[in-house]
Amino acid sequence: MGEIRFLEDHRTWVLTGTSSTYALRLDEDDVPAHVYWGPPLAAADVVELAGKTLPWWDGFNDPNEGLGELAADGGTRYWTPALQVRFADGTRALEWRYETHEITGDHLAIRCTDRHYPFRITLHYRLRGDVVERWTELAADTEAEVIRADSATWALPVFEDYRLSHVTGRWAAETQLRRVPAPHGETVFASRRGITGHHANPWVMVDDGTATERHGEVYGVALAWSGSWRLTTTRSSTGRLTVSGGFGQDGVVHRVGPGKPLTTPIAAGLYTRGGFGAASRAWHAYVLDHVLPHPGELRPVLYNSWEATGFDVTEAGQRALAERAAALGVELFVMDDGWFGARTGDHAGLGDWQVNRERFPDGLGPLVEAVHGLGMKFGIWVEPEMVNPDSDLYRAHPDWVLHHPHRRRSELRNQLVLNFARPDVAAWARGWLDRLVGEHGIDFLKWDMNRPFSEAGWPGEADQDRLWVDHTRAVYALMDRLRADHPGLRIEACSGGGGRIDLGVLARTDQVWTSDNTDALDRLRIQHGYSHVYPARAMSAWVTDNPNFVTARSVPLRFRFHVAMAGVLGVGGDIVRWPVEDVALARDLIALYKDIRPVVQHGAQYRLRPPADDGVTALQYVHGGRAVVFAYRQAAHFNAPERPLRLDGLDPAARYRDADTGRTHSGAVLLAHGLVPALPAGDFASTVVRLDRIKI
């Protein structure tokens, strides 16, 4: 349990986490300023650091730059601003001061006001173990324009050097890990697309350049937001580095005034001193304990029909797939696109969410009943935020899409984006989704979002910029309401693959579709980058057919299964056409996955060897007295002998039995020397090792 204290004599707040401390104070101008973030410190030790503001060195260098808890624009503050405000008379400089604060359990609220204008700023802090959640609330009695409203500024200790870890990518190549020296000046990671984006993800880790998977201090910041976002690292010549982040983008202005407050999304910060592996495990624990709606559940093995049928969806075809899926041991059957309206391809019908009666003469009821009768839950694909111009919905409501009156309406994938910031659009979506789920007993929604914003206008609305925030919040509100009205409903977030993966969407979904690329070799890298912040419990991974539709590569079925079994296992191939031997192998591997699923989905993850080359990649999960090791050889060269894998997270005083061979191992030996995984010969070799702690 954490603790928040206010040291009144020193005007300092100390937030003590499980194994870290965060501290801030009021400076001489009554403005919150950063004091400390790092390993645990007693309150008395923090006081030693909470000194006075230092004088300027000269007319150009301020030794306190970057120490503002929320770097505000104005006066002689030249650091990257986290808060920029323009008042009605044109004044842009913000002068604010402390008024009061409240500590309620694990929550601290610091209330400040501008020294002249009726503008209020509340800084929020909440302790979640070693994660500090921060957000900002803005309010005003007269209208003001907020040009930038980040959730927080995070000041790091002064190191000899800094290194940034983050992910980049594109469609079908998401979450590719990058580690680079931190440049001087500003480095911006962002999405201007209205969604989280395939090209970057809203988190960054910082170390001094020496951290490894197992050793070293690591700082991380992650943003809980599924719309446009921005994270900025600023490194000065004086040696300081900060991270500032929030929603929005350049050119988008938030209006704050009477009855129109602005609350930023959560920016979560984490300090660990056990390397990148410990940082990832701490993020995973945070997501499981404080973000996911049903973290204690075991996610079911699912089957998805997309790659088997595409848009050629019929009741008979889905029944055949469902029967084969049930025989394999699948627990959730998901029918993908093509079940509604004139949806025989991606060119028409999107937005007309009525069951296609030519394909389902008696509606969805008989298929849902058949799937339930086979002992599986029933899921269905939806894309509520999109519309085809060739649809009855668009013909009736062309004003419902994002558009400008004198500009083209750019189509991507033959789609336009519906403006969920409009109450009538949000109400329409809630109506048909509520009916779909309620009338048919739907257990699972695959919620897709297949294109970014363009022409983001709202003709007739005085404050058109608000759609950038209000659209995302309306999606959140709709998901929240559906879940409240249908407690058994579970949701997977999808956005052309991994275009909407973040802490904000994970707070209202149960899993995320990691990438449209199901090639097992590529997935090793995608899943590696994903794992740096997000847990296996939420990572949907499918086994699909050869050759892979993205890469045209053929990979053995066992290897494909073993890669997908490192997350939430799914099957997406044309299983009706699978040969007998593949069906038998799949059935066995699904049974194996169900045995190890509690360890994979709820255990601590250790990345033993990253997929840095075409050699052996390995990872391990530990939960209670069980451990599971996955090892993958991508390519064999020169008949090289296998090297032992040094395991992690085990009890050195215990012994562990291999569930398949019966052989026992010393925990100390597995930690110090390692385990030889005994991979089969050749390329694309893989194995799963199950270790059970023995009571001695």
XYZ file of C-alpha atoms in Angstrom:
696
model
C 0.000 0.000 0.000
C 1.213 3.472 -0.816
C 1.105 6.587 1.309
C 0.750 10.296 0.539
C 1.958 12.833 3.112
C 2.074 16.606 3.208
C 5.041 18.027 5.127
C 3.478 21.345 6.030
C 6.605 22.967 7.462
C 8.417 22.267 4.202
C 5.424 22.706 1.849
C 6.290 19.327 0.347
C 4.200 16.337 -0.690
C 5.761 12.868 -0.528
C 4.167 9.932 -2.383
C 5.616 6.644 -1.176
C 4.953 3.654 -3.438
C 5.791 0.000 -2.996
C 9.456 0.479 -3.889
C 9.763 4.067 -5.075
C 9.189 7.642 -3.917
C 7.822 10.677 -5.737
C 7.985 14.180 -4.210
C 7.034 17.747 -5.122
C 6.933 21.070 -3.305
C 5.676 24.609 -3.549
C 8.342 27.009 -4.714
C 8.719 30.606 -3.572
C 6.051 31.710 -6.070
C 3.572 29.135 -4.679
C 3.855 27.026 -7.834
C 4.195 23.192 -7.636
C 7.745 22.145 -8.494
C 9.384 18.744 -8.818
C 11.674 17.487 -6.044
C 12.403 13.787 -6.500
C 11.449 10.579 -8.318
C 13.339 7.363 -7.783
C 14.304 4.736 -5.182
C 12.581 4.834 -1.787
C 13.428 7.783 0.431
C 12.169 8.578 3.912
C 10.297 11.836 4.334
C 13.228 13.304 6.294
C 15.548 12.544 3.393
C 13.172 14.136 0.905
C 13.248 17.334 2.991
C 16.984 17.488 2.421
C 16.330 17.690 -1.333
C 13.465 20.217 -1.134
C 15.668 23.296 -1.227
C 14.966 26.792 -2.407
C 14.676 27.919 -6.000
C 18.130 28.755 -7.341
C 18.881 32.148 -8.914
C 19.525 32.416 -12.637
C 23.101 31.834 -13.647
C 22.925 34.712 -16.126
C 20.332 36.254 -18.406
C 20.037 33.096 -20.485
C 20.323 30.047 -18.223
C 17.857 29.035 -15.517
C 19.032 26.170 -13.245
C 15.386 25.385 -12.361
C 14.163 24.951 -15.928
C 12.138 21.807 -16.441
C 11.224 21.396 -12.771
C 7.648 22.632 -13.060
C 5.165 19.874 -12.183
C 3.126 21.113 -15.120
C 5.386 23.249 -17.292
C 3.233 26.317 -17.952
C 3.867 28.793 -20.765
C 4.579 32.382 -19.862
C 7.056 34.800 -18.332
C 10.637 33.553 -18.469
C 9.665 29.897 -18.700
C 11.099 28.520 -21.930
C 10.852 24.780 -21.316
C 8.568 22.675 -23.483
C 5.121 23.817 -22.281
C 2.628 21.300 -20.952
C -0.015 23.998 -20.509
C -0.642 26.914 -22.875
C -3.647 29.198 -22.378
C -4.936 32.225 -24.271
C -7.429 34.414 -22.409
C -10.196 36.441 -24.011
C -8.129 39.639 -24.060
C -5.284 37.919 -25.898
C -3.028 37.352 -22.883
C -1.091 34.109 -23.186
C 1.208 34.171 -20.138
C -0.051 31.994 -17.297
C 0.683 33.053 -13.718
C -0.719 30.577 -11.242
C -0.413 29.870 -7.556
C -1.374 27.293 -4.989
C -4.711 27.621 -3.175
C -5.348 24.347 -1.325
C -5.016 20.594 -1.534
C -6.835 17.419 -0.537
C -5.457 13.980 0.296
C -8.047 11.209 0.114
C -6.466 7.807 0.570
C -4.253 7.232 -2.466
C -5.409 10.430 -4.240
C -3.859 13.910 -4.017
C -5.528 16.956 -5.603
C -3.600 20.263 -5.641
C -5.813 23.233 -6.503
C -4.326 26.356 -8.052
C -5.680 29.526 -9.682
C -4.374 32.155 -12.033
C -3.290 35.317 -10.197
C -5.642 37.508 -12.222
C -8.024 35.565 -14.458
C -10.815 33.276 -13.122
C -8.953 30.202 -14.340
C -8.481 27.145 -12.126
C -5.939 24.339 -12.437
C -6.104 21.141 -10.395
C -3.209 18.703 -10.470
C -4.234 15.135 -9.628
C -1.978 12.345 -8.373
C -2.967 8.774 -7.541
C -0.717 5.999 -6.262
C -1.093 2.545 -7.800
C 1.729 0.503 -6.279
C 4.832 2.011 -7.873
C 2.843 3.671 -10.658
C 1.910 7.315 -10.159
C -1.161 8.315 -12.152
C -1.358 12.011 -13.000
C -3.949 14.140 -14.760
C -5.015 17.774 -14.894
C -8.393 19.446 -14.576
C -8.975 22.930 -16.004
C -11.958 25.191 -15.350
C -12.779 28.882 -15.938
C -15.562 31.369 -15.183
C -15.006 33.138 -18.496
C -14.061 31.429 -21.742
C -10.397 30.751 -22.425
C -8.625 28.866 -25.188
C -6.345 26.049 -24.101
C -3.771 25.595 -26.838
C -1.999 22.709 -25.140
C -3.104 20.667 -22.145
C -0.746 17.843 -21.269
C -1.568 15.590 -18.356
C 1.801 15.980 -16.635
C 5.435 16.942 -16.886
C 7.787 14.279 -15.545
C 11.277 15.425 -14.498
C 13.982 12.762 -14.407
C 17.181 12.823 -12.358
C 20.251 14.310 -13.992
C 22.198 11.430 -15.549
C 25.465 11.326 -17.442
C 23.466 10.265 -20.488
C 19.927 9.308 -21.492
C 18.510 6.624 -23.758
C 14.953 6.354 -25.064
C 13.037 3.111 -25.603
C 9.854 3.253 -27.661
C 8.065 1.413 -30.458
C 7.415 2.330 -34.067
C 5.693 0.525 -36.904
C 3.021 0.503 -39.567
C 0.083 -1.652 -40.525
C 1.081 -5.333 -40.154
C 4.388 -4.319 -38.531
C 3.345 -2.739 -35.245
C 5.280 -2.310 -31.958
C 8.827 -2.623 -33.289
C 11.122 -1.860 -30.356
C 13.675 0.953 -30.754
C 16.393 2.015 -28.331
C 18.201 5.234 -29.212
C 20.294 7.866 -27.420
C 18.109 10.783 -26.364
C 18.835 13.767 -28.620
C 19.243 17.219 -27.160
C 16.215 19.423 -27.700
C 12.701 18.115 -28.171
C 11.818 14.646 -29.438
C 8.126 14.150 -30.171
C 6.279 10.838 -30.383
C 2.725 11.356 -31.563
C -0.355 10.358 -33.495
C -2.334 12.979 -35.407
C -4.736 10.386 -36.765
C -7.575 10.491 -34.244
C -6.587 7.005 -33.033
C -3.635 5.621 -31.096
C -1.976 4.625 -34.368
C 0.132 1.843 -35.862
C 3.155 4.103 -36.292
C 3.879 4.788 -32.622
C 2.402 3.943 -29.241
C 1.871 6.353 -26.328
C 4.663 5.266 -24.020
C 8.365 5.882 -23.616
C 11.011 4.462 -21.304
C 14.164 6.314 -20.269
C 17.403 4.998 -18.792
C 20.982 6.230 -18.572
C 22.123 4.039 -21.448
C 23.384 1.152 -19.324
C 20.168 -0.667 -18.365
C 19.685 -4.244 -19.558
C 16.790 -6.665 -19.406
C 17.749 -7.631 -15.834
C 19.676 -4.665 -14.433
C 19.507 -0.900 -14.219
C 17.178 1.977 -13.418
C 14.324 2.542 -15.855
C 11.713 5.307 -15.909
C 8.543 4.957 -17.965
C 5.570 7.122 -18.916
C 2.433 5.778 -20.603
C -0.666 7.679 -21.673
C -4.205 6.314 -21.259
C -5.718 7.770 -24.411
C -7.059 6.285 -27.674
C -7.256 9.423 -29.819
C -4.567 11.790 -31.086
C -1.757 12.091 -28.562
C 1.705 13.492 -28.039
C 4.680 12.619 -25.821
C 7.642 15.008 -25.829
C 11.046 14.363 -24.308
C 13.089 17.511 -23.747
C 16.797 17.338 -23.036
C 18.688 20.510 -22.235
C 22.370 21.381 -22.363
C 22.234 21.712 -18.558
C 21.688 17.952 -18.326
C 18.014 17.637 -17.439
C 15.459 15.533 -19.293
C 11.688 15.664 -18.949
C 8.768 13.799 -20.473
C 5.537 15.677 -21.111
C 2.452 14.048 -22.558
C -1.228 14.354 -23.212
C -4.013 14.284 -25.752
C -4.416 16.611 -28.695
C -2.170 17.861 -31.453
C -0.865 21.085 -32.940
C -3.631 23.361 -34.169
C -6.403 21.818 -32.087
C -7.689 24.216 -29.415
C -9.737 23.273 -26.345
C -12.270 25.825 -25.131
C -12.743 26.060 -21.388
C -15.445 28.187 -19.796
C -18.585 28.177 -17.654
C -19.961 24.643 -17.629
C -17.122 23.497 -19.920
C -14.264 22.098 -17.821
C -11.459 20.097 -19.415
C -10.019 16.962 -17.835
C -6.952 15.389 -19.415
C -6.417 11.623 -19.627
C -4.222 9.781 -17.170
C -0.483 9.837 -17.733
C 1.066 7.023 -15.695
C 4.667 7.127 -14.534
C 6.762 4.229 -13.246
C 10.244 3.889 -11.753
C 11.966 0.513 -11.409
C 15.523 -0.573 -10.780
C 15.521 -4.119 -12.120
C 16.047 -3.313 -15.793
C 13.556 -3.401 -18.639
C 12.215 -6.775 -17.554
C 11.232 -5.477 -14.118
C 9.740 -2.369 -15.709
C 7.575 -4.487 -18.008
C 6.435 -6.753 -15.177
C 5.500 -3.697 -13.126
C 3.475 -2.310 -16.051
C 1.793 -5.691 -16.515
C 0.882 -5.836 -12.822
C -0.519 -2.311 -13.015
C -2.687 -3.179 -16.027
C -3.951 -6.347 -14.362
C -4.598 -4.742 -10.972
C -5.893 -1.314 -11.959
C -6.791 -1.076 -15.666
C -8.496 -4.163 -17.129
C -12.204 -4.539 -16.244
C -12.047 -8.292 -15.504
C -8.370 -9.047 -14.912
C -8.969 -12.240 -12.954
C -10.701 -13.988 -15.838
C -9.015 -16.501 -18.078
C -9.522 -15.396 -21.668
C -11.071 -18.182 -23.773
C -9.539 -19.845 -26.818
C -11.345 -18.239 -29.736
C -11.958 -19.012 -33.374
C -12.443 -16.188 -35.898
C -13.953 -16.803 -39.319
C -12.326 -13.977 -41.302
C -9.487 -15.775 -43.040
C -11.681 -18.806 -43.767
C -14.585 -16.969 -45.388
C -13.768 -13.298 -45.931
C -17.019 -11.576 -46.891
C -18.545 -14.835 -48.140
C -20.514 -15.408 -44.937
C -23.438 -17.841 -44.813
C -25.239 -19.569 -42.000
C -24.279 -22.996 -43.302
C -20.630 -22.048 -43.697
C -20.429 -20.571 -40.193
C -22.114 -23.642 -38.708
C -19.541 -25.910 -40.354
C -16.689 -23.814 -38.980
C -18.289 -23.739 -35.538
C -18.642 -27.520 -35.422
C -14.992 -28.026 -36.334
C -13.912 -25.302 -33.881
C -15.806 -26.950 -31.032
C -14.185 -30.289 -31.860
C -10.766 -28.625 -31.559
C -11.595 -27.372 -28.061
C -12.359 -23.736 -28.967
C -14.415 -21.867 -26.354
C -15.476 -18.710 -28.236
C -16.643 -18.609 -31.859
C -16.435 -15.190 -33.539
C -18.145 -14.434 -36.854
C -16.312 -11.651 -38.651
C -17.365 -9.146 -41.345
C -20.052 -9.863 -43.955
C -23.143 -10.738 -41.895
C -25.125 -7.493 -42.361
C -26.613 -5.182 -44.975
C -25.195 -5.293 -48.512
C -21.799 -6.278 -47.141
C -20.445 -8.547 -49.872
C -17.168 -6.601 -49.991
C -15.542 -3.583 -48.394
C -17.225 -1.155 -50.805
C -20.796 -1.108 -49.456
C -23.114 -1.726 -46.532
C -20.990 -0.512 -43.637
C -23.345 1.377 -41.339
C -26.436 -0.704 -42.193
C -26.390 -2.964 -39.157
C -29.312 -5.215 -40.035
C -28.820 -8.931 -40.529
C -28.540 -9.909 -44.189
C -31.620 -12.119 -44.631
C -30.353 -13.719 -47.816
C -27.433 -15.118 -45.861
C -29.321 -15.661 -42.596
C -32.981 -16.260 -43.560
C -34.116 -16.586 -39.941
C -31.749 -13.984 -38.531
C -28.764 -14.652 -36.305
C -30.747 -16.552 -33.684
C -30.314 -20.067 -35.108
C -26.547 -19.659 -35.524
C -26.081 -18.194 -32.046
C -28.165 -21.007 -30.593
C -26.143 -23.598 -32.485
C -22.839 -22.145 -31.259
C -24.079 -22.044 -27.682
C -25.325 -25.603 -28.107
C -21.806 -26.654 -29.050
C -20.587 -25.340 -25.687
C -18.996 -22.146 -27.060
C -19.687 -18.481 -26.518
C -20.693 -16.422 -29.557
C -18.899 -13.298 -30.759
C -19.399 -10.985 -33.707
C -17.441 -8.358 -35.623
C -18.624 -4.722 -35.644
C -17.167 -1.437 -36.839
C -19.458 1.175 -35.265
C -17.407 4.299 -36.054
C -17.320 3.860 -39.837
C -19.678 4.087 -42.801
C -19.475 3.283 -46.512
C -20.748 6.091 -48.755
C -22.613 3.293 -50.520
C -24.966 2.597 -47.607
C -28.481 3.478 -46.569
C -27.108 5.186 -43.456
C -24.907 7.574 -45.420
C -27.635 8.344 -47.939
C -29.938 9.278 -45.054
C -27.331 11.117 -42.937
C -24.410 12.442 -45.018
C -23.928 15.124 -42.344
C -23.004 12.503 -39.737
C -19.465 12.013 -41.045
C -16.413 14.133 -40.376
C -16.280 16.673 -43.210
C -15.746 20.279 -44.253
C -18.365 21.915 -46.488
C -15.977 22.930 -49.279
C -13.508 20.053 -49.187
C -13.485 16.536 -50.589
C -14.462 13.643 -48.352
C -11.369 11.472 -48.520
C -12.126 7.768 -48.458
C -9.814 5.098 -47.102
C -10.906 1.476 -47.515
C -14.065 2.950 -49.097
C -14.954 4.350 -45.662
C -15.696 7.642 -43.939
C -15.568 8.322 -40.202
C -18.780 8.923 -38.284
C -18.659 11.840 -35.843
C -19.317 10.203 -32.481
C -19.012 13.617 -30.815
C -22.526 14.256 -32.134
C -25.091 13.076 -29.567
C -27.423 11.794 -32.303
C -24.694 9.607 -33.803
C -23.685 8.251 -30.394
C -27.344 7.518 -29.580
C -27.818 5.718 -32.916
C -24.777 3.529 -32.271
C -25.874 2.711 -28.757
C -29.339 1.750 -30.003
C -28.303 -0.805 -32.604
C -25.469 -2.243 -30.505
C -27.767 -2.663 -27.520
C -30.315 -4.464 -29.683
C -27.685 -6.642 -31.353
C -26.171 -7.773 -28.061
C -29.412 -8.012 -26.103
C -31.679 -9.676 -28.650
C -29.147 -12.264 -29.801
C -27.307 -13.101 -26.600
C -23.974 -11.875 -27.974
C -21.102 -12.699 -25.624
C -18.241 -10.913 -27.390
C -17.727 -7.961 -29.715
C -14.712 -7.591 -31.944
C -14.802 -3.775 -32.126
C -12.894 -2.648 -35.207
C -11.840 0.853 -36.353
C -10.203 0.646 -39.738
C -9.131 4.135 -40.694
C -7.832 7.407 -39.213
C -9.584 10.774 -39.249
C -9.523 13.123 -42.225
C -11.386 16.367 -42.956
C -12.159 16.494 -39.232
C -14.846 19.134 -39.462
C -18.288 19.544 -37.945
C -20.231 22.146 -39.941
C -22.627 24.160 -37.822
C -20.813 23.478 -34.546
C -19.243 26.555 -32.948
C -16.433 24.553 -31.317
C -15.455 22.062 -33.999
C -12.091 21.209 -32.435
C -13.798 19.429 -29.577
C -14.626 16.469 -31.817
C -10.994 15.293 -31.498
C -11.521 14.640 -27.794
C -15.277 14.100 -27.663
C -15.249 11.360 -30.327
C -12.891 9.218 -28.257
C -14.784 9.932 -25.055
C -18.059 8.997 -26.755
C -16.541 5.662 -27.801
C -15.425 5.117 -24.215
C -18.885 6.042 -22.909
C -20.583 3.681 -25.352
C -18.337 0.766 -24.383
C -18.882 1.539 -20.704
C -22.664 1.695 -21.128
C -22.826 -1.538 -23.121
C -20.807 -3.342 -20.480
C -22.998 -1.952 -17.697
C -26.201 -2.949 -19.500
C -24.838 -6.368 -20.513
C -22.523 -7.540 -17.700
C -21.602 -10.740 -19.517
C -20.356 -8.903 -22.611
C -16.637 -8.937 -23.390
C -14.931 -6.726 -25.997
C -11.798 -6.934 -28.124
C -10.337 -3.658 -29.388
C -9.121 -3.744 -32.972
C -8.022 -1.025 -35.369
C -6.774 -2.516 -38.595
C -4.695 -4.679 -36.270
C -2.786 -2.808 -33.550
C -3.898 0.735 -34.285
C -5.755 1.162 -30.988
C -3.693 -0.328 -28.171
C -3.297 1.872 -25.109
C -4.171 2.059 -21.416
C -7.347 4.012 -22.192
C -8.965 1.357 -24.371
C -7.725 -1.438 -22.097
C -9.738 0.096 -19.254
C -12.942 -0.903 -21.068
C -11.990 -3.936 -23.156
C -10.748 -7.413 -22.323
C -8.133 -7.944 -25.022
C -6.644 -6.244 -28.062
C -5.960 -7.468 -31.575
C -2.217 -7.037 -31.788
C -1.696 -7.025 -35.547
C -3.326 -8.178 -38.778
C 0.005 -9.865 -39.455
C -0.273 -13.399 -38.091
C 3.020 -14.604 -39.566
C 4.599 -16.387 -36.606
C 8.109 -15.136 -37.348
C 6.991 -11.507 -37.563
C 4.777 -11.961 -34.529
C 7.810 -12.770 -32.377
C 9.009 -9.209 -32.933
C 5.577 -7.608 -32.720
C 4.800 -9.424 -29.471
C 8.233 -8.565 -28.062
C 7.635 -4.829 -28.477
C 4.053 -5.111 -27.253
C 5.208 -6.842 -24.057
C 7.225 -3.878 -22.842
C 4.089 -2.253 -21.405
C 1.085 -4.486 -22.109
C 0.464 -7.957 -20.626
C -0.038 -11.311 -22.342
C -3.452 -11.502 -20.649
C -4.731 -8.916 -23.181
C -2.721 -9.943 -26.274
C -4.866 -11.706 -28.868
C -2.813 -13.995 -31.125
C -4.097 -16.283 -33.877
C -2.903 -19.382 -35.675
C -3.731 -18.976 -39.377
C -3.073 -20.880 -42.586
C -0.048 -21.334 -44.850
C 1.069 -19.391 -46.753
C 0.474 -16.358 -44.553
C -1.724 -13.796 -46.305
C 0.592 -10.882 -45.352
C 4.063 -12.361 -45.858
C 3.367 -15.431 -48.066
C 5.639 -17.378 -45.700
C 4.892 -20.975 -44.685
C 5.679 -21.976 -41.114
C 5.027 -25.337 -39.392
C 1.751 -25.535 -37.505
C 3.440 -26.381 -34.213
C 5.622 -23.239 -34.426
C 2.570 -21.108 -35.269
C 0.718 -22.469 -32.251
C 3.644 -22.035 -29.891
C 4.016 -18.357 -30.867
C 0.299 -17.669 -30.431
C 0.197 -19.565 -27.121
C 2.384 -16.853 -25.564
C -0.740 -14.653 -25.396
C -4.497 -15.161 -25.716
C -4.688 -18.073 -28.142
C -6.946 -17.873 -31.167
C -7.387 -19.843 -34.383
C -8.186 -18.103 -37.648
C -7.559 -20.591 -40.437
C -9.943 -22.437 -42.741
C -10.152 -25.328 -40.293
C -12.782 -27.223 -42.309
C -10.058 -27.847 -44.902
C -7.304 -28.790 -42.467
C -5.913 -32.308 -42.955
C -6.569 -34.912 -40.274
C -3.049 -34.738 -38.851
C -3.278 -30.934 -38.438
C -6.632 -31.236 -36.697
C -5.197 -33.769 -34.275
C -2.131 -31.633 -33.557
C -4.257 -28.522 -33.081
C -6.523 -30.341 -30.640
C -3.517 -31.455 -28.585
C -1.930 -28.000 -28.581
C -5.166 -26.297 -27.555
C -5.416 -28.753 -24.665
C -1.826 -27.937 -23.733
C -2.604 -24.220 -23.857
C -5.561 -24.644 -21.515
C -3.206 -26.290 -19.033
C -0.628 -23.486 -19.147
C -3.118 -20.635 -19.692
C -3.248 -19.518 -16.020
C 0.537 -19.165 -16.023
C 0.688 -17.299 -19.351
C -2.238 -14.976 -18.744
C -1.712 -14.252 -15.048
C 1.973 -14.916 -14.519
C 5.055 -12.714 -14.500
C 6.779 -12.576 -17.880
C 10.526 -12.844 -18.359
C 12.059 -12.172 -21.769
C 14.990 -14.602 -21.744
C 16.280 -13.942 -25.274
C 14.851 -11.292 -27.571
C 14.119 -11.926 -31.267
C 17.165 -9.913 -32.276
C 18.429 -12.312 -34.959
C 17.421 -15.599 -36.541
C 18.735 -17.690 -33.655
C 16.851 -18.839 -30.562
C 14.231 -16.610 -28.955
C 12.848 -17.493 -25.542
C 10.473 -16.193 -22.911
C 9.172 -17.485 -19.622
C 6.094 -17.061 -17.431
C 5.940 -17.758 -13.685
C 2.759 -18.017 -11.632
C 2.692 -19.514 -8.156
C 4.711 -22.706 -8.218
C 4.524 -23.147 -12.004
C 6.758 -21.898 -14.794
C 6.327 -22.145 -18.559
C 9.186 -21.629 -21.006
C 8.703 -20.987 -24.728
C 11.731 -21.432 -26.973
C 11.816 -20.796 -30.727
C 14.632 -21.386 -33.199
C 14.015 -19.383 -36.342
C 16.926 -20.744 -38.380
C 19.716 -23.212 -37.662
C 23.270 -22.347 -38.752
C 26.510 -24.375 -38.798
C 25.108 -27.163 -36.615
C 25.703 -24.946 -33.585
C 25.030 -26.622 -30.219
C 22.207 -25.335 -28.076
C 23.077 -22.921 -25.316
C 21.276 -23.203 -21.978
C 18.601 -20.639 -21.210
C 19.137 -18.946 -17.849
C 15.689 -18.858 -16.292
C 14.344 -16.199 -13.960
C 11.753 -15.699 -11.236
C 12.219 -19.152 -9.669
C 12.888 -20.188 -6.076
C 16.581 -21.097 -5.863
C 15.912 -23.302 -2.841
C 13.265 -25.396 -4.631
C 13.336 -28.163 -7.186
C 11.234 -28.141 -10.348
C 9.868 -31.122 -12.253
C 9.500 -31.069 -16.045
C 5.862 -32.090 -16.581
C 6.677 -33.878 -19.853
C 9.964 -35.650 -19.120
C 9.633 -36.121 -15.357
C 13.169 -34.854 -14.895
C 13.780 -32.604 -11.884
C 15.987 -29.523 -11.747
C 17.443 -27.403 -8.999
C 15.989 -23.909 -8.992
C 19.441 -22.522 -8.238
C 20.925 -24.356 -11.238
C 18.143 -23.162 -13.550
C 18.826 -19.587 -12.438
C 22.623 -19.707 -12.482
C 23.353 -22.132 -15.324
C 20.105 -22.553 -17.215
C 17.943 -25.082 -19.005
C 18.705 -26.680 -22.363
C 15.314 -26.578 -24.115
C 15.980 -29.595 -26.376
C 14.589 -28.019 -29.523
C 13.851 -30.276 -32.502
C 16.367 -30.176 -35.329
C 16.097 -27.714 -38.193
C 14.514 -24.352 -38.869
C 11.260 -23.157 -37.289
C 11.781 -25.411 -34.277
C 9.908 -24.685 -31.066
C 9.062 -26.183 -27.715
C 7.081 -25.505 -24.558
C 8.588 -26.584 -21.229
C 6.336 -26.875 -18.161
C 8.037 -26.779 -14.773
C 6.257 -27.469 -11.484
C 7.781 -26.638 -8.123
C 8.173 -29.734 -5.941
C 7.391 -29.632 -2.250
C 10.457 -30.857 -0.418
